[in-house]
Amino acid sequence: MLLEKNIPIPHIKLIDFGLAHEIEDGVEFKNIFGTPEFVAPEIVNYEPLGLAADMWLSGASPFLGDTKQETLANITAVNYEFDEEFFSHTSDLAKDFIRKLLVKDTRKRLTIQEALTHPWITPKDKCQALVRRESVINLENFKKQYARRRWKLTYSIVALCNHLSRTLVRKVRLMQDESLVSAWGWGSAGR
């Protein structure tokens, strides 16, 4: 969710529909997909999904752990913190909005209609409107977070490649040793 800047009446823009799926009334839908830091607990737990799964959001992830498993554990336990690096300019009103979205029980999580009437989305007065404008996620912080995430992913891929490479080298050496043993007849029972 992004907020337009530098216009008198900014619009909120919803983003990232790459994994969108249409949910039909009366049809149970379960799936495990999404960016780990941003998936709702019901996705992690492979429970039926509804509109409430789309109401689990925060812009910058307050659940990010050192590993994917730690991140998912933080989500299912609803263990989060507003990291000063990304939330230092986020108002209490915006944090209240986010807290009401990050509720594990889908029946208690804000609905779409409730979210649209929250004072951070629909300010009730000029003071709340000013608070919202000042608490918009800094796009530079947003970019930094994703740069950090990409770096972690790159590091993980390189580490995996190194591990696979070492495993392959060990396997080739073992096969060469076994070939040498066979060629010299050292492995036979009558040695």
mmCIF file of C-alpha atoms in Angstrom:
data_model
loop_
_atom_site.group_PDB
_atom_site.id
_atom_site.type_symbol
_atom_site.label_atom_id
_atom_site.label_comp_id
_atom_site.label_asym_id
_atom_site.label_seq_id
_atom_site.Cartn_x
_atom_site.Cartn_y
_atom_site.Cartn_z
ATOM 1 C CA MET A 1 0.000 0.000 0.000
ATOM 2 C CA LEU A 2 1.505 3.313 -1.052
ATOM 3 C CA LEU A 3 0.257 6.863 -0.676
ATOM 4 C CA GLU A 4 0.699 9.373 -3.481
ATOM 5 C CA LYS A 5 2.700 12.418 -2.517
ATOM 6 C CA ASN A 6 2.796 16.046 -3.560
ATOM 7 C CA ILE A 7 -0.862 16.307 -4.529
ATOM 8 C CA PRO A 8 -3.608 18.033 -2.511
ATOM 9 C CA ILE A 9 -5.752 14.926 -1.966
ATOM 10 C CA PRO A 10 -3.455 11.874 -2.138
ATOM 11 C CA HIS A 11 -4.803 8.482 -3.145
ATOM 12 C CA ILE A 12 -3.819 5.216 -1.481
ATOM 13 C CA LYS A 13 -2.516 2.718 -4.020
ATOM 14 C CA LEU A 14 -2.667 -1.024 -3.442
ATOM 15 C CA ILE A 15 0.347 -2.858 -4.847
ATOM 16 C CA ASP A 16 1.785 -6.349 -5.426
ATOM 17 C CA PHE A 17 -0.962 -8.470 -6.982
ATOM 18 C CA GLY A 18 1.500 -11.000 -8.409
ATOM 19 C CA LEU A 19 0.091 -13.880 -6.351
ATOM 20 C CA ALA A 20 -3.554 -12.792 -6.351
ATOM 21 C CA HIS A 21 -6.291 -15.431 -6.443
ATOM 22 C CA GLU A 22 -10.032 -14.886 -6.729
ATOM 23 C CA ILE A 23 -11.897 -16.461 -3.821
ATOM 24 C CA GLU A 24 -15.421 -17.696 -4.526
ATOM 25 C CA ASP A 25 -18.189 -17.625 -1.917
ATOM 26 C CA GLY A 26 -18.815 -21.046 -0.405
ATOM 27 C CA VAL A 27 -15.690 -22.608 -1.934
ATOM 28 C CA GLU A 28 -12.932 -23.476 0.531
ATOM 29 C CA PHE A 29 -9.542 -22.331 -0.696
ATOM 30 C CA LYS A 30 -6.202 -23.263 0.860
ATOM 31 C CA ASN A 31 -2.776 -22.508 -0.493
ATOM 32 C CA ILE A 32 0.731 -21.764 0.648
ATOM 33 C CA PHE A 33 2.060 -18.861 -1.362
ATOM 34 C CA GLY A 34 3.336 -15.374 -0.817
ATOM 35 C CA THR A 35 6.373 -13.497 0.318
ATOM 36 C CA PRO A 36 7.318 -14.998 3.704
ATOM 37 C CA GLU A 37 7.470 -11.686 5.602
ATOM 38 C CA PHE A 38 3.984 -10.708 4.471
ATOM 39 C CA VAL A 39 1.853 -13.870 4.590
ATOM 40 C CA ALA A 40 -0.955 -14.156 7.118
ATOM 41 C CA PRO A 41 -0.843 -16.890 9.813
ATOM 42 C CA GLU A 42 -3.669 -18.778 8.103
ATOM 43 C CA ILE A 43 -1.450 -19.177 5.021
ATOM 44 C CA VAL A 44 1.510 -20.427 7.093
ATOM 45 C CA ASN A 45 -0.810 -22.868 8.939
ATOM 46 C CA TYR A 46 -2.486 -24.011 5.684
ATOM 47 C CA GLU A 47 -5.948 -23.029 6.905
ATOM 48 C CA PRO A 48 -8.877 -21.965 4.690
ATOM 49 C CA LEU A 49 -8.345 -18.492 3.253
ATOM 50 C CA GLY A 50 -10.819 -15.653 3.056
ATOM 51 C CA LEU A 51 -10.764 -11.921 2.522
ATOM 52 C CA ALA A 52 -9.165 -11.501 5.962
ATOM 53 C CA ALA A 53 -5.896 -12.940 4.578
ATOM 54 C CA ASP A 54 -5.605 -9.816 2.425
ATOM 55 C CA MET A 55 -6.096 -7.581 5.453
ATOM 56 C CA TRP A 56 -2.844 -8.794 7.032
ATOM 57 C CA LEU A 57 -0.358 -6.135 6.013
ATOM 58 C CA SER A 58 2.028 -3.502 7.246
ATOM 59 C CA GLY A 59 4.134 -2.134 4.365
ATOM 60 C CA ALA A 60 7.499 -2.948 5.913
ATOM 61 C CA SER A 61 7.580 -6.315 7.619
ATOM 62 C CA PRO A 62 7.705 -6.188 11.431
ATOM 63 C CA PHE A 63 8.088 -10.012 11.458
ATOM 64 C CA LEU A 64 11.398 -10.310 9.632
ATOM 65 C CA GLY A 65 13.714 -12.810 11.309
ATOM 66 C CA ASP A 66 17.237 -13.932 10.501
ATOM 67 C CA THR A 67 15.892 -16.973 8.648
ATOM 68 C CA LYS A 68 12.729 -17.808 6.730
ATOM 69 C CA GLN A 69 11.743 -20.237 9.516
ATOM 70 C CA GLU A 70 12.182 -17.537 12.176
ATOM 71 C CA THR A 71 10.097 -15.115 10.102
ATOM 72 C CA LEU A 72 7.275 -17.672 9.713
ATOM 73 C CA ALA A 73 7.440 -18.516 13.441
ATOM 74 C CA ASN A 74 7.139 -14.792 14.238
ATOM 75 C CA ILE A 75 4.066 -14.581 11.994
ATOM 76 C CA THR A 76 2.258 -17.576 13.505
ATOM 77 C CA ALA A 77 3.010 -16.317 17.027
ATOM 78 C CA VAL A 78 2.123 -12.743 15.977
ATOM 79 C CA ASN A 79 5.480 -11.765 17.452
ATOM 80 C CA TYR A 80 6.429 -8.437 15.929
ATOM 81 C CA GLU A 81 8.023 -5.127 16.656
ATOM 82 C CA PHE A 82 8.024 -1.832 14.843
ATOM 83 C CA ASP A 83 11.711 -1.676 13.884
ATOM 84 C CA GLU A 84 12.974 1.856 14.427
ATOM 85 C CA GLU A 85 14.794 1.782 11.079
ATOM 86 C CA PHE A 86 11.554 1.438 9.115
ATOM 87 C CA PHE A 87 8.877 2.731 11.500
ATOM 88 C CA SER A 88 10.573 5.752 13.093
ATOM 89 C CA HIS A 89 8.402 8.154 11.088
ATOM 90 C CA THR A 90 5.229 6.095 11.459
ATOM 91 C CA SER A 91 2.593 7.822 13.570
ATOM 92 C CA ASP A 92 0.786 6.207 16.492
ATOM 93 C CA LEU A 93 -2.391 6.406 14.402
ATOM 94 C CA ALA A 94 -0.745 4.437 11.571
ATOM 95 C CA LYS A 95 0.656 1.907 14.064
ATOM 96 C CA ASP A 96 -2.836 1.508 15.536
ATOM 97 C CA PHE A 97 -4.135 0.752 12.031
ATOM 98 C CA ILE A 98 -1.371 -1.810 11.468
ATOM 99 C CA ARG A 99 -1.910 -3.446 14.900
ATOM 100 C CA LYS A 100 -5.605 -3.898 14.098
ATOM 101 C CA LEU A 101 -4.651 -5.625 10.841
ATOM 102 C CA LEU A 102 -2.027 -7.879 12.444
ATOM 103 C CA VAL A 103 -4.505 -9.878 14.535
ATOM 104 C CA LYS A 104 -4.239 -13.671 14.343
ATOM 105 C CA ASP A 105 -7.961 -14.370 14.826
ATOM 106 C CA THR A 106 -9.449 -13.511 11.424
ATOM 107 C CA ARG A 107 -12.816 -12.757 13.053
ATOM 108 C CA LYS A 108 -11.205 -10.002 15.141
ATOM 109 C CA ARG A 109 -8.993 -8.599 12.355
ATOM 110 C CA LEU A 110 -10.194 -5.410 10.662
ATOM 111 C CA THR A 111 -12.529 -6.074 7.765
ATOM 112 C CA ILE A 112 -12.196 -4.138 4.529
ATOM 113 C CA GLN A 113 -15.065 -1.857 5.559
ATOM 114 C CA GLU A 114 -13.609 -1.268 9.033
ATOM 115 C CA ALA A 115 -10.188 -0.527 7.561
ATOM 116 C CA LEU A 116 -11.660 2.028 5.178
ATOM 117 C CA THR A 117 -13.223 3.899 8.106
ATOM 118 C CA HIS A 118 -10.125 3.825 10.325
ATOM 119 C CA PRO A 119 -8.959 7.410 11.044
ATOM 120 C CA TRP A 120 -5.589 6.782 9.411
ATOM 121 C CA ILE A 121 -7.276 5.875 6.096
ATOM 122 C CA THR A 122 -10.197 8.286 6.385
ATOM 123 C CA PRO A 123 -9.056 11.114 8.660
ATOM 124 C CA LYS A 124 -11.864 12.549 10.784
ATOM 125 C CA ASP A 125 -10.266 15.989 11.044
ATOM 126 C CA LYS A 126 -7.374 18.106 9.733
ATOM 127 C CA CYS A 127 -5.088 16.977 12.557
ATOM 128 C CA GLN A 128 -5.525 13.291 11.615
ATOM 129 C CA ALA A 129 -5.021 14.162 7.932
ATOM 130 C CA LEU A 130 -1.735 15.871 8.795
ATOM 131 C CA VAL A 131 -0.643 12.882 10.908
ATOM 132 C CA ARG A 132 -1.317 10.536 7.984
ATOM 133 C CA ARG A 133 0.603 12.686 5.522
ATOM 134 C CA GLU A 134 3.608 12.809 7.881
ATOM 135 C CA SER A 135 3.589 9.075 8.584
ATOM 136 C CA VAL A 136 3.713 7.836 5.010
ATOM 137 C CA ILE A 137 6.352 5.154 4.621
ATOM 138 C CA ASN A 138 9.495 6.745 3.353
ATOM 139 C CA LEU A 139 10.084 5.256 -0.089
ATOM 140 C CA GLU A 140 13.835 5.229 0.527
ATOM 141 C CA ASN A 141 13.325 3.072 3.655
ATOM 142 C CA PHE A 142 11.022 0.838 1.617
ATOM 143 C CA LYS A 143 13.760 0.426 -1.015
ATOM 144 C CA LYS A 144 16.418 -0.224 1.664
ATOM 145 C CA GLN A 145 14.328 -2.987 3.219
ATOM 146 C CA TYR A 146 13.924 -4.735 -0.103
ATOM 147 C CA ALA A 147 17.600 -4.279 -0.916
ATOM 148 C CA ARG A 148 18.373 -5.989 2.419
ATOM 149 C CA ARG A 149 15.939 -8.783 1.595
ATOM 150 C CA ARG A 150 17.469 -9.264 -1.862
ATOM 151 C CA TRP A 151 20.935 -9.333 -0.278
ATOM 152 C CA LYS A 152 19.819 -12.029 2.195
ATOM 153 C CA LEU A 153 18.308 -14.048 -0.657
ATOM 154 C CA THR A 154 21.476 -13.683 -2.741
ATOM 155 C CA TYR A 155 23.601 -14.728 0.235
ATOM 156 C CA SER A 156 21.394 -17.797 0.773
ATOM 157 C CA ILE A 157 21.629 -18.768 -2.899
ATOM 158 C CA VAL A 158 25.427 -18.388 -2.908
ATOM 159 C CA ALA A 159 25.697 -20.418 0.323
ATOM 160 C CA LEU A 160 23.514 -23.155 -1.195
ATOM 161 C CA CYS A 161 25.593 -23.183 -4.405
ATOM 162 C CA ASN A 162 28.797 -23.464 -2.366
ATOM 163 C CA HIS A 163 27.326 -26.330 -0.334
ATOM 164 C CA LEU A 164 26.195 -28.164 -3.479
ATOM 165 C CA SER A 165 29.570 -27.577 -5.112
ATOM 166 C CA ARG A 166 31.455 -28.994 -2.107
ATOM 167 C CA THR A 167 29.096 -31.990 -1.998
ATOM 168 C CA LEU A 168 29.612 -32.643 -5.703
ATOM 169 C CA VAL A 169 33.418 -32.408 -5.367
ATOM 170 C CA ARG A 170 33.337 -34.900 -2.458
ATOM 171 C CA LYS A 171 31.150 -37.275 -4.474
ATOM 172 C CA VAL A 172 33.451 -37.104 -7.516
ATOM 173 C CA ARG A 173 36.513 -37.757 -5.324
ATOM 174 C CA LEU A 174 34.769 -40.713 -3.690
ATOM 175 C CA MET A 175 33.853 -42.135 -7.100
ATOM 176 C CA GLN A 176 37.453 -41.675 -8.287
ATOM 177 C CA ASP A 177 38.754 -43.426 -5.161
ATOM 178 C CA GLU A 178 36.289 -46.302 -5.676
ATOM 179 C CA SER A 179 37.372 -46.604 -9.323
ATOM 180 C CA LEU A 180 41.031 -46.734 -8.277
ATOM 181 C CA VAL A 181 40.295 -49.397 -5.654
ATOM 182 C CA SER A 182 38.406 -51.479 -8.239
ATOM 183 C CA ALA A 183 41.106 -51.064 -10.875
ATOM 184 C CA TRP A 184 43.819 -52.354 -8.539
ATOM 185 C CA GLY A 185 41.614 -55.080 -7.119
ATOM 186 C CA TRP A 186 42.058 -53.778 -3.581
ATOM 187 C CA GLY A 187 38.395 -54.112 -2.776
ATOM 188 C CA SER A 188 38.187 -57.850 -3.435
ATOM 189 C CA ALA A 189 37.709 -60.309 -0.586
ATOM 190 C CA GLY A 190 40.886 -62.282 -1.330
ATOM 191 C CA ARG A 191 43.370 -59.492 -0.597
#
